[in-house]
Coordinates of N, CA and C in Angstrom, one line a residue:
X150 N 59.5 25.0 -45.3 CA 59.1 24.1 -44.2 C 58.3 22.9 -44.8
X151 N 58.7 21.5 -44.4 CA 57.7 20.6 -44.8 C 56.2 20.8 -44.9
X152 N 55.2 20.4 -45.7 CA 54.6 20.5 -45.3 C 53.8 19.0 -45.1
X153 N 53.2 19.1 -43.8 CA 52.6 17.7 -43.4 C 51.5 17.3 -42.9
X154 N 50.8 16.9 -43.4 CA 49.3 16.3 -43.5 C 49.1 15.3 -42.7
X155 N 48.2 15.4 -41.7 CA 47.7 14.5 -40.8 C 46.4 13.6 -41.3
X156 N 46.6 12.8 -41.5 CA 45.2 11.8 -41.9 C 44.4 11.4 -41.0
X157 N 43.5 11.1 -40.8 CA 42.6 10.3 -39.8 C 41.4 9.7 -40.1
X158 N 41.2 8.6 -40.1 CA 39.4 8.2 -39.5 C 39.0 8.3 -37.9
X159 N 38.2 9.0 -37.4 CA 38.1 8.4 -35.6 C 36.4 9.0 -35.9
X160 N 35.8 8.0 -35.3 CA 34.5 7.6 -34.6 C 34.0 8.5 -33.3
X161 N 35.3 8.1 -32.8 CA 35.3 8.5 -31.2 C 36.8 9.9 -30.7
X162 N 36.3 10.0 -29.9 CA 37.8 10.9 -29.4 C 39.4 9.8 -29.5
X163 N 39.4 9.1 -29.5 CA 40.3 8.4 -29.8 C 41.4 9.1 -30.8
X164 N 41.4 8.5 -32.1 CA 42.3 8.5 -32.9 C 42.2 10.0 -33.2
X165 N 41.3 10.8 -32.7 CA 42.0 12.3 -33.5 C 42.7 13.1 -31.8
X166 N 42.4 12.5 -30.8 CA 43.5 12.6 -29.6 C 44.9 12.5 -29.7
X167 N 45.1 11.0 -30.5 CA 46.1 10.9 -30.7 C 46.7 11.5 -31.5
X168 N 45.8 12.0 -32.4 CA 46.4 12.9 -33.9 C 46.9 14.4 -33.4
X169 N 46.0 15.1 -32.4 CA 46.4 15.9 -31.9 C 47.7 16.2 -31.2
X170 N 48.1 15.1 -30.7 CA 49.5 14.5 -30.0 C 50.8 14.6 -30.5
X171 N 50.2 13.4 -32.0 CA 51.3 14.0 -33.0 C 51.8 15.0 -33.4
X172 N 50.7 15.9 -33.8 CA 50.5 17.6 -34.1 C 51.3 18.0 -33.0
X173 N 51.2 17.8 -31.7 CA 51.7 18.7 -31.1 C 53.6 18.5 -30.6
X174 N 53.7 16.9 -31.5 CA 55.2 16.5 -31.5 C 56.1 17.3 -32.0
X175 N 55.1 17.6 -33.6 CA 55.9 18.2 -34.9 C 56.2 19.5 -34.0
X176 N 55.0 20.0 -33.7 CA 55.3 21.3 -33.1 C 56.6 21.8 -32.4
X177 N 56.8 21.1 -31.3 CA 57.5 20.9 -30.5 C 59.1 20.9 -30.9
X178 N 59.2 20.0 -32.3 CA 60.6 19.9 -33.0 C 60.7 21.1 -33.5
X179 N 59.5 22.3 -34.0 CA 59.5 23.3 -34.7 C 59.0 23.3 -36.4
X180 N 58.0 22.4 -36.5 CA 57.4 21.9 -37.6 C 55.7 22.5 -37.4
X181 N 54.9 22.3 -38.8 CA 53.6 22.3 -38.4 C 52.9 21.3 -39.3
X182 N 51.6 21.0 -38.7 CA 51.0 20.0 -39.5 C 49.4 20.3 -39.4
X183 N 48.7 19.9 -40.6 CA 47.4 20.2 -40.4 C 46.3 18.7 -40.5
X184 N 45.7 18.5 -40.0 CA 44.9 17.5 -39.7 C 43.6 17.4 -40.6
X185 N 43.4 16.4 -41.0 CA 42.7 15.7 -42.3 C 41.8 15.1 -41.8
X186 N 40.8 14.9 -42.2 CA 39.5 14.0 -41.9 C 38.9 13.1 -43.3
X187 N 39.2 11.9 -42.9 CA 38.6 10.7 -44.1 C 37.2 10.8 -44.3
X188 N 36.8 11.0 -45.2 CA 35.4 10.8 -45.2 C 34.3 9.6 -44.8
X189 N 33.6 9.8 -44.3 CA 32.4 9.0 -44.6 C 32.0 8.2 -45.7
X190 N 31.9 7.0 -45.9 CA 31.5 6.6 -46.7 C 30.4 6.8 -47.9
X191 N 29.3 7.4 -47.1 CA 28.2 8.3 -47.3 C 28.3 9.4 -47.7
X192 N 29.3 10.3 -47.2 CA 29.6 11.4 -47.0 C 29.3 12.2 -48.2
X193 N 28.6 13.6 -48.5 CA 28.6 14.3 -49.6 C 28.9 15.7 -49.1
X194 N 29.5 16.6 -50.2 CA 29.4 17.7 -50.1 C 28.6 18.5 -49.4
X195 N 28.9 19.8 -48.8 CA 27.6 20.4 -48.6 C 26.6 20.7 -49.6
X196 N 27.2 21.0 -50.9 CA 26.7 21.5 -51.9 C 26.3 20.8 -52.2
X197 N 26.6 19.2 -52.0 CA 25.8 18.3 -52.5 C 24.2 18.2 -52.3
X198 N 24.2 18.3 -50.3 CA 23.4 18.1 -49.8 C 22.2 19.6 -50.0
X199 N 23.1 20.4 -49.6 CA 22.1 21.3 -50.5 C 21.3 21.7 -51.4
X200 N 21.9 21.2 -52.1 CA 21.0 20.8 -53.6 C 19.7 19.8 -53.8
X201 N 20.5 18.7 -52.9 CA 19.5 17.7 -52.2 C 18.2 18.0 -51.7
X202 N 18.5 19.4 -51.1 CA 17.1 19.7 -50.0 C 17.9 19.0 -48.6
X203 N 18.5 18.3 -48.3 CA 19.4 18.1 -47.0 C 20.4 19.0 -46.6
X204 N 20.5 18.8 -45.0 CA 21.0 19.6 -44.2 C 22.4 18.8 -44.5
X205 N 23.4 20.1 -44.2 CA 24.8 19.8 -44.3 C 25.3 19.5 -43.3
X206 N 26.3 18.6 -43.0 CA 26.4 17.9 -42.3 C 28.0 17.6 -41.8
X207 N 28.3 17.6 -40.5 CA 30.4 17.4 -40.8 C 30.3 15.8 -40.8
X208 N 31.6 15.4 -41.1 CA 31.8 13.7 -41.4 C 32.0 13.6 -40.2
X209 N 31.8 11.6 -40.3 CA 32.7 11.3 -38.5 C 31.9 11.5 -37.4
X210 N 32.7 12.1 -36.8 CA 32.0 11.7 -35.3 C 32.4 13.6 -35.3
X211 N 31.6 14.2 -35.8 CA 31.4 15.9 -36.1 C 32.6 16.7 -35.5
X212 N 33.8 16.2 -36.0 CA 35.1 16.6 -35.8 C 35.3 18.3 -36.9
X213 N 36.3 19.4 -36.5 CA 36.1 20.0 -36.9 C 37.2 19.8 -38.0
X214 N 38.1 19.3 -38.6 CA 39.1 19.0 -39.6 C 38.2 18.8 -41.0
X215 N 39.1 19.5 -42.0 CA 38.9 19.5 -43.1 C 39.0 18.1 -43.8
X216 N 38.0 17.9 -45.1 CA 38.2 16.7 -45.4 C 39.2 16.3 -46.7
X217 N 39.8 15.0 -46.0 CA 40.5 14.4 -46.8 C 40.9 14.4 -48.6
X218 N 41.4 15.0 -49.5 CA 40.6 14.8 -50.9 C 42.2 14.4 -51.9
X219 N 42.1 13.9 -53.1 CA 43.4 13.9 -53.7 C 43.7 14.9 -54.1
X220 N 43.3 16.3 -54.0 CA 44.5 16.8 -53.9 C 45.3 17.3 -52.6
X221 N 44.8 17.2 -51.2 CA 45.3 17.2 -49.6 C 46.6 16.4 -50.3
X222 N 46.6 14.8 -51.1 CA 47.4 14.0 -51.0 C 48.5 14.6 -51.9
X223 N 48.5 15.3 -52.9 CA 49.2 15.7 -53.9 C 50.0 16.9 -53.5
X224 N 49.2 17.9 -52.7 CA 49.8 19.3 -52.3 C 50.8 19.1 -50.9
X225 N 50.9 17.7 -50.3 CA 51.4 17.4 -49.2 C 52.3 16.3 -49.4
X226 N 53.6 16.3 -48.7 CA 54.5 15.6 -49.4 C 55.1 14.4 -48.5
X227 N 54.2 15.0 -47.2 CA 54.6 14.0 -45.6 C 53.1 13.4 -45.4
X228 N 53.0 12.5 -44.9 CA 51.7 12.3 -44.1 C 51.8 11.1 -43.0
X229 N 51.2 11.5 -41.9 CA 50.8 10.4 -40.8 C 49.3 10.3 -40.6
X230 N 49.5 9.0 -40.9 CA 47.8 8.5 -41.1 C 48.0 7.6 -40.0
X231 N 46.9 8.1 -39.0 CA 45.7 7.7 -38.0 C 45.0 6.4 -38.4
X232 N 44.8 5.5 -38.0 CA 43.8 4.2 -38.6 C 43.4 3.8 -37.3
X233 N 42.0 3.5 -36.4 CA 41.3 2.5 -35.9 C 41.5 1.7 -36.4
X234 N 41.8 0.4 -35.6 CA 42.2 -1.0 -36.4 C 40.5 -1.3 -36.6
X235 N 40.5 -2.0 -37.5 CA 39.1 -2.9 -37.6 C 39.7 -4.4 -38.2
X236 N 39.6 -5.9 -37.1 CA 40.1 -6.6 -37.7 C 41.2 -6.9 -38.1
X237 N 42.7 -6.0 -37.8 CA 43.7 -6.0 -38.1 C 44.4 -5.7 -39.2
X238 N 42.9 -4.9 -39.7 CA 42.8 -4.0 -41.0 C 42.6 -2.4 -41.4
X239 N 42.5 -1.6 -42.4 CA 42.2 -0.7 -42.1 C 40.4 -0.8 -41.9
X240 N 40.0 0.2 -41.2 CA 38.6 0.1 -41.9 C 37.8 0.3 -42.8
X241 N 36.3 0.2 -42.9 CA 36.0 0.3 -44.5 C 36.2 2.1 -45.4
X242 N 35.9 2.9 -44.2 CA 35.9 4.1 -44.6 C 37.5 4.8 -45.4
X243 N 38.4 3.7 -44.9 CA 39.7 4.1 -44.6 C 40.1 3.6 -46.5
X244 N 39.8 2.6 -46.5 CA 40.1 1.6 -47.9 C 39.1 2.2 -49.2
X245 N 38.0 2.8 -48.9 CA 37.0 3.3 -49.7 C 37.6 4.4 -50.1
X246 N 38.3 5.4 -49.4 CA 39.1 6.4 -49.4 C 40.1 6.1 -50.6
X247 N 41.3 5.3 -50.1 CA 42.3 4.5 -50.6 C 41.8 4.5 -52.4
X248 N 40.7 3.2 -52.2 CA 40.2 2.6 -53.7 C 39.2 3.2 -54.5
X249 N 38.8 4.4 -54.0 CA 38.3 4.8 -54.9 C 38.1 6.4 -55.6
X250 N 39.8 6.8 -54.6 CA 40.2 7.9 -54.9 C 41.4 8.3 -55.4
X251 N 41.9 7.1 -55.3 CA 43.6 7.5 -56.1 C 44.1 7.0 -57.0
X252 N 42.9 5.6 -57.6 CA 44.1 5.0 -58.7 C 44.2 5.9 -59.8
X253 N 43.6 7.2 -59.9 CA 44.8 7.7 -61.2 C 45.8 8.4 -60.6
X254 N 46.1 9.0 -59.3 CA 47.4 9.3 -59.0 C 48.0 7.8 -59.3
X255 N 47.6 6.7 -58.3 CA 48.4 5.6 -58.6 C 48.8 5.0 -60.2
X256 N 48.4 5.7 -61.1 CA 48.5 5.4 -62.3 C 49.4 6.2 -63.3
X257 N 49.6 7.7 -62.3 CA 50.5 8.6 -62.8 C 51.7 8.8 -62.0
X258 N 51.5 7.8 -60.7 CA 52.7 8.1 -59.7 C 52.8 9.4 -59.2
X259 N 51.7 9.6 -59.2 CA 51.6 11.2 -58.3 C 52.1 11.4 -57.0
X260 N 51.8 10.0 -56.2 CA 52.4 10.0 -54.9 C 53.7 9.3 -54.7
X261 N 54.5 9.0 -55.6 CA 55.4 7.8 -55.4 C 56.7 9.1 -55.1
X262 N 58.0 8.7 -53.8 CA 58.5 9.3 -53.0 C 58.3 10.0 -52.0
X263 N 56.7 10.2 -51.7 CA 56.5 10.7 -50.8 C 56.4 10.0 -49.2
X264 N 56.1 10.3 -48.3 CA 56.7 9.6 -46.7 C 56.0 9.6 -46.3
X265 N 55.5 8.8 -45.3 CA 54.6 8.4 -44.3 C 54.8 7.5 -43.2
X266 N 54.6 8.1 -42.1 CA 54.2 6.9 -41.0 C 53.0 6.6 -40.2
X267 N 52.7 5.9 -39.8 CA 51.4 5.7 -39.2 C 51.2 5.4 -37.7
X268 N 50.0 5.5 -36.9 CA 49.8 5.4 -35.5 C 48.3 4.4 -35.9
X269 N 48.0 4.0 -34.7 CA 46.5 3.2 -35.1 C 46.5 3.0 -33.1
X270 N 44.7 2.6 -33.4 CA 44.5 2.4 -32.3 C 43.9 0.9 -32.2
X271 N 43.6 -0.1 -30.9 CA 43.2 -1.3 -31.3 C 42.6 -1.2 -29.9
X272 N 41.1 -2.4 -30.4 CA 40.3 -2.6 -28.7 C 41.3 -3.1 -27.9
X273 N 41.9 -4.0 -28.1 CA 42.4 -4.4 -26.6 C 43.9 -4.7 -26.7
X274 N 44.8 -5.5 -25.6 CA 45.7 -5.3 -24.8 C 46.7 -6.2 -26.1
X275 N 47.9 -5.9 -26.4 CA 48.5 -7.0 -27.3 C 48.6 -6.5 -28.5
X276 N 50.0 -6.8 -29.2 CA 50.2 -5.6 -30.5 C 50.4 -6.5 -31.6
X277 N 49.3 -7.7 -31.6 CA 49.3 -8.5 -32.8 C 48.0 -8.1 -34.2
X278 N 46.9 -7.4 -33.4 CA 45.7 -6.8 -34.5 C 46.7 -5.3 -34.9
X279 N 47.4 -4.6 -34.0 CA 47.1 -3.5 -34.4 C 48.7 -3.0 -35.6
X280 N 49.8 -4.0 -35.1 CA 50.9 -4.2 -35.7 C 50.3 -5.1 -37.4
X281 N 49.9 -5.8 -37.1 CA 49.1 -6.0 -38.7 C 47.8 -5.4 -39.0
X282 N 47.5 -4.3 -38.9 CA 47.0 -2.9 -39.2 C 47.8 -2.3 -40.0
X283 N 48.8 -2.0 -39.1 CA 50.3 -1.3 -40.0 C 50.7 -1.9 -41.3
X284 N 50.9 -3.3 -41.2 CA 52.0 -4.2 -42.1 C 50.5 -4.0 -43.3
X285 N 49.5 -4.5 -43.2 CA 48.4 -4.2 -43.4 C 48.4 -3.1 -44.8
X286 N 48.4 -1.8 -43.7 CA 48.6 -0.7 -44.8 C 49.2 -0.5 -45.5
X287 N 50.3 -0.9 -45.4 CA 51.7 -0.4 -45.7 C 51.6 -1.0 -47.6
X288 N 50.8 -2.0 -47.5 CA 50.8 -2.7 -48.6 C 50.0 -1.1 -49.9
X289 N 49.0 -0.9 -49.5 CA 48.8 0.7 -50.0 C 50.0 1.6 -50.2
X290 N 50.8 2.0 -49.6 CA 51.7 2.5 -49.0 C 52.9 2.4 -50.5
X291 N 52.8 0.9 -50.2 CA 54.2 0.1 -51.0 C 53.5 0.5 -52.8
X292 N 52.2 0.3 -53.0 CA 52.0 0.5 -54.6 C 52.0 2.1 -55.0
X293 N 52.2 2.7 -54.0 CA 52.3 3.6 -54.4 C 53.0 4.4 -54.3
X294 N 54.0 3.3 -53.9 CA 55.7 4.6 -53.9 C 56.0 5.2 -53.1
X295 N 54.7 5.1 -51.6 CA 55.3 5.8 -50.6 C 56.5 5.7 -49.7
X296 N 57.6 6.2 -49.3 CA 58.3 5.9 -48.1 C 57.7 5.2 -46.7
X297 N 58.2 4.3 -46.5 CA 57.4 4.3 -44.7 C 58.5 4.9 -43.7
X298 N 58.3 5.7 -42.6 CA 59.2 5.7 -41.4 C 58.6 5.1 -40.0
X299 N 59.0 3.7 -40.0 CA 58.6 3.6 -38.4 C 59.3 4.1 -37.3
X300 N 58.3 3.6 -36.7 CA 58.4 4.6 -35.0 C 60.1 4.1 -34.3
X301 N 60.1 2.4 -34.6 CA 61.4 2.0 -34.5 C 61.4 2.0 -32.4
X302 N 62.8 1.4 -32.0 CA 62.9 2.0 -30.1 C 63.5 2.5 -29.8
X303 N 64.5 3.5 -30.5 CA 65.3 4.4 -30.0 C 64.7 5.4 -29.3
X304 N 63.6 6.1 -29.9 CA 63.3 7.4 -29.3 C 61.6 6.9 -27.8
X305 N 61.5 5.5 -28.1 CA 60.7 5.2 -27.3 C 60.8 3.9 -26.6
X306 N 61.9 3.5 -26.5 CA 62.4 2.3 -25.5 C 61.9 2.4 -24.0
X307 N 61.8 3.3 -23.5 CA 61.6 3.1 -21.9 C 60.0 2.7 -22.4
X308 N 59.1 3.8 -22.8 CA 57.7 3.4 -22.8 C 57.0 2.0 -23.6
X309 N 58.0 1.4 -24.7 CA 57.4 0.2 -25.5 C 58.0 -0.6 -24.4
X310 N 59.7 -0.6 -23.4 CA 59.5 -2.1 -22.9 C 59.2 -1.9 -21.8
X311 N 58.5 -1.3 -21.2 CA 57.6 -1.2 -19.6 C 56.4 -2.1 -19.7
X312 N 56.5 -3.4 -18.9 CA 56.0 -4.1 -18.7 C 54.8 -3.9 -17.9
X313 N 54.5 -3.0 -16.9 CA 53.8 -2.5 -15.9 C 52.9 -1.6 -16.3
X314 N 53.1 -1.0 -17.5 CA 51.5 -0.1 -18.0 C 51.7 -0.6 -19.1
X315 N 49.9 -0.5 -20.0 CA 49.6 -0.8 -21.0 C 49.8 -0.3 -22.0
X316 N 50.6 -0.4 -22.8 CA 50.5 0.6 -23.9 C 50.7 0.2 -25.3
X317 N 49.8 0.8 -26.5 CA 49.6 -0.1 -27.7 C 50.5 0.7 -28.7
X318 N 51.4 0.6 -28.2 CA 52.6 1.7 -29.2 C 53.1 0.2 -29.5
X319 N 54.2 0.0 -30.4 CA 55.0 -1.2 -31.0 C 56.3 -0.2 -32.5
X320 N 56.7 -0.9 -32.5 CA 58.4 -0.7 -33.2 C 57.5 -0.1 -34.9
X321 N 56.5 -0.6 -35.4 CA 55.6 0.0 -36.1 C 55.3 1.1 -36.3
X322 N 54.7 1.7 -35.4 CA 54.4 2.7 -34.7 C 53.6 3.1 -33.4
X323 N 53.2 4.2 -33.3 CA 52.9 4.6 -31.8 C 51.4 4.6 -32.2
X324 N 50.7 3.6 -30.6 CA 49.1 3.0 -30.8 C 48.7 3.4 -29.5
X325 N 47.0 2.7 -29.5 CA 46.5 3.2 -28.4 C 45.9 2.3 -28.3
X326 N 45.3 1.6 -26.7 CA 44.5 0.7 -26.6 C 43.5 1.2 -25.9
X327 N 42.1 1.3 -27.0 CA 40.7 1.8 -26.6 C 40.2 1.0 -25.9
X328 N 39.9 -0.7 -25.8 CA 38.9 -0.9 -25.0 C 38.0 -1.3 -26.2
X329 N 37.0 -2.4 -25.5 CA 36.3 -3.6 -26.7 C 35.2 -2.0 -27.4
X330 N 34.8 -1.6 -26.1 CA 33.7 -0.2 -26.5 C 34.6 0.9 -26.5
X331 N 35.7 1.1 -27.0 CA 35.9 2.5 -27.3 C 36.2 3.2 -25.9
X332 N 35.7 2.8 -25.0 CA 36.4 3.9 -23.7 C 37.4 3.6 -23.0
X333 N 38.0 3.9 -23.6 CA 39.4 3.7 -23.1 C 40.2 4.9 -23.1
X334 N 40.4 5.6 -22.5 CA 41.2 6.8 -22.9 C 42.7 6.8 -23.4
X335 N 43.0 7.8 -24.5 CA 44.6 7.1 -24.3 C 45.6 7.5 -23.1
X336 N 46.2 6.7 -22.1 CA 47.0 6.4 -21.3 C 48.1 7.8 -21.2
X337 N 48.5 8.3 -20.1 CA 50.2 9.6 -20.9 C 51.0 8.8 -21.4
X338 N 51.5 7.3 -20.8 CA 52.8 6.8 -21.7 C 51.9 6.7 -23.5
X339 N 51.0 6.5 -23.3 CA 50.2 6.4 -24.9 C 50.7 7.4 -25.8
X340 N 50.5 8.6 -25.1 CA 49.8 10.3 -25.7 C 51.3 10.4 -25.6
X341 N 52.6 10.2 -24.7 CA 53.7 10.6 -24.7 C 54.6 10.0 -25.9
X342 N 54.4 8.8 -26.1 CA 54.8 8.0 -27.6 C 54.4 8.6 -28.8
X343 N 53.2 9.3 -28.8 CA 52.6 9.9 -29.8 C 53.1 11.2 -30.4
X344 N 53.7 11.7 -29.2 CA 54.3 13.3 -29.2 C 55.5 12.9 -29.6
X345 N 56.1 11.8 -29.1 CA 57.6 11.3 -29.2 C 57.6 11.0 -31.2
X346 N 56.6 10.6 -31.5 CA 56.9 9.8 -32.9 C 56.5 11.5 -34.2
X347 N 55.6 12.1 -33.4 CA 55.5 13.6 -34.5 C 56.5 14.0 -34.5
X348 N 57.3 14.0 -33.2 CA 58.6 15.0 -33.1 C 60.0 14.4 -34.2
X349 N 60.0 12.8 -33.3 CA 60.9 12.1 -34.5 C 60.9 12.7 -36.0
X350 N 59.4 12.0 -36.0 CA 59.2 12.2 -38.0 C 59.9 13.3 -38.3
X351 N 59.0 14.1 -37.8 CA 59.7 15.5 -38.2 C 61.1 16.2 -38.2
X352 N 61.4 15.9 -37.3 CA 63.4 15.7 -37.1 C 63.9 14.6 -38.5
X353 N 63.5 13.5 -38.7 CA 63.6 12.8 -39.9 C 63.5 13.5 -40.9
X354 N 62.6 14.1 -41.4 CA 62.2 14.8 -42.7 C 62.5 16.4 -42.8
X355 N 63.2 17.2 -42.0 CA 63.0 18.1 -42.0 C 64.1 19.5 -42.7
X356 N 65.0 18.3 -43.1 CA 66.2 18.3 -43.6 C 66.1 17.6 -45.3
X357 N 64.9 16.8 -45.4 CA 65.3 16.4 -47.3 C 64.8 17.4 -48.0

């Protein structure tokens, strides 16, 4: 069985809602996937902090998901990475991750053929920050040999061209629109695109 690694940064209930969504797409097709947590920029081991004389601490927004490390990236051969847009970018925690953990995989092609698609979420209404979020990452993505699969409209045509509810999904992939502060819940057409695009992937991949 594949095995597939969920990535994530989220702050807020947000992006690991929607991560959960996904998870529960794969499921659904008859896959499983385990969910990842990016670290903190700050972030240290417990044992770090221990040693420190400091209290240990979870990353994030005290999510219970294991953290992110290169070997999660090596031992896993799928991944959908979660990103809060920041700026139409990834954010900092997201890129610090990126740049200062993998250029020797990127040096030995550790990750190169492996797949990925991505979801992101954006403050507000309009899929121009959060669509170059994607295009964005992908540039990571591309140096390192990853495959991309986007979300594409076949399996989500009714919910991307519904004019009448809001929803931050796009042909990229499946998004969420939080709101300038984060409360924004995600939407069901949101949460249903999300379950729609785990299930895809996984129907995609589940056969190479």
């Amino acid at each position: 069985m594949p095995k597939i690694a969920i990535l994530i940064y989220s702050v807020d209930n947000t992006i690991a809602k929607l991560a959960e969504n996904e998870k529960k797409g794969i499921e659904i097709a008859g896959g499983e996937a385990e969910i990842f947590q990016v670290p903190d920029i700050n972030y240290k081991s417990d044992l770090e902090q221990e040693e420190e004389g400091g209290k240990a601490r979870k990353t994030n927004a005290d999510f219970p998901y294991k953290i992110v490390t290169r070997e999660t990236l090596v031992e896993h051969d799928y991944y959908l990475l979660g990103i809060p847009t920041k700026f139409g970018n990834f954010p900092a925690e997201w890129k610090n991750f990126w740049d200062s953990n993998t250029g020797g995989l990127w040096a030995k092609g550790s990750l190169h053929g492996k797949i990925a698609g991505l979801f992101v979420s954006g403050a507000i209404s309009g899929k121009g920050d959060t669509e170059m979020c994607i295009m964005n990452a992908m540039s990571t993505l591309v140096h390192h040999g990853i495959i991309y699969i986007p979300l594409g409209y076949k399996n989500a045509y009714k919910e991307l061209t519904n004019i009448d509810d809001v929803n931050g999904s796009c042909a990229w992939g499946a998004g969420c629109v939080s709101g300038v502060d984060g409360d924004r819940p995600p939407s069901v057409s949101e949460l249903k695109v999300h379950q729609l695009q785990g299930k895809t992937f996984y129907e995609r991949i589940k056969d190479l």
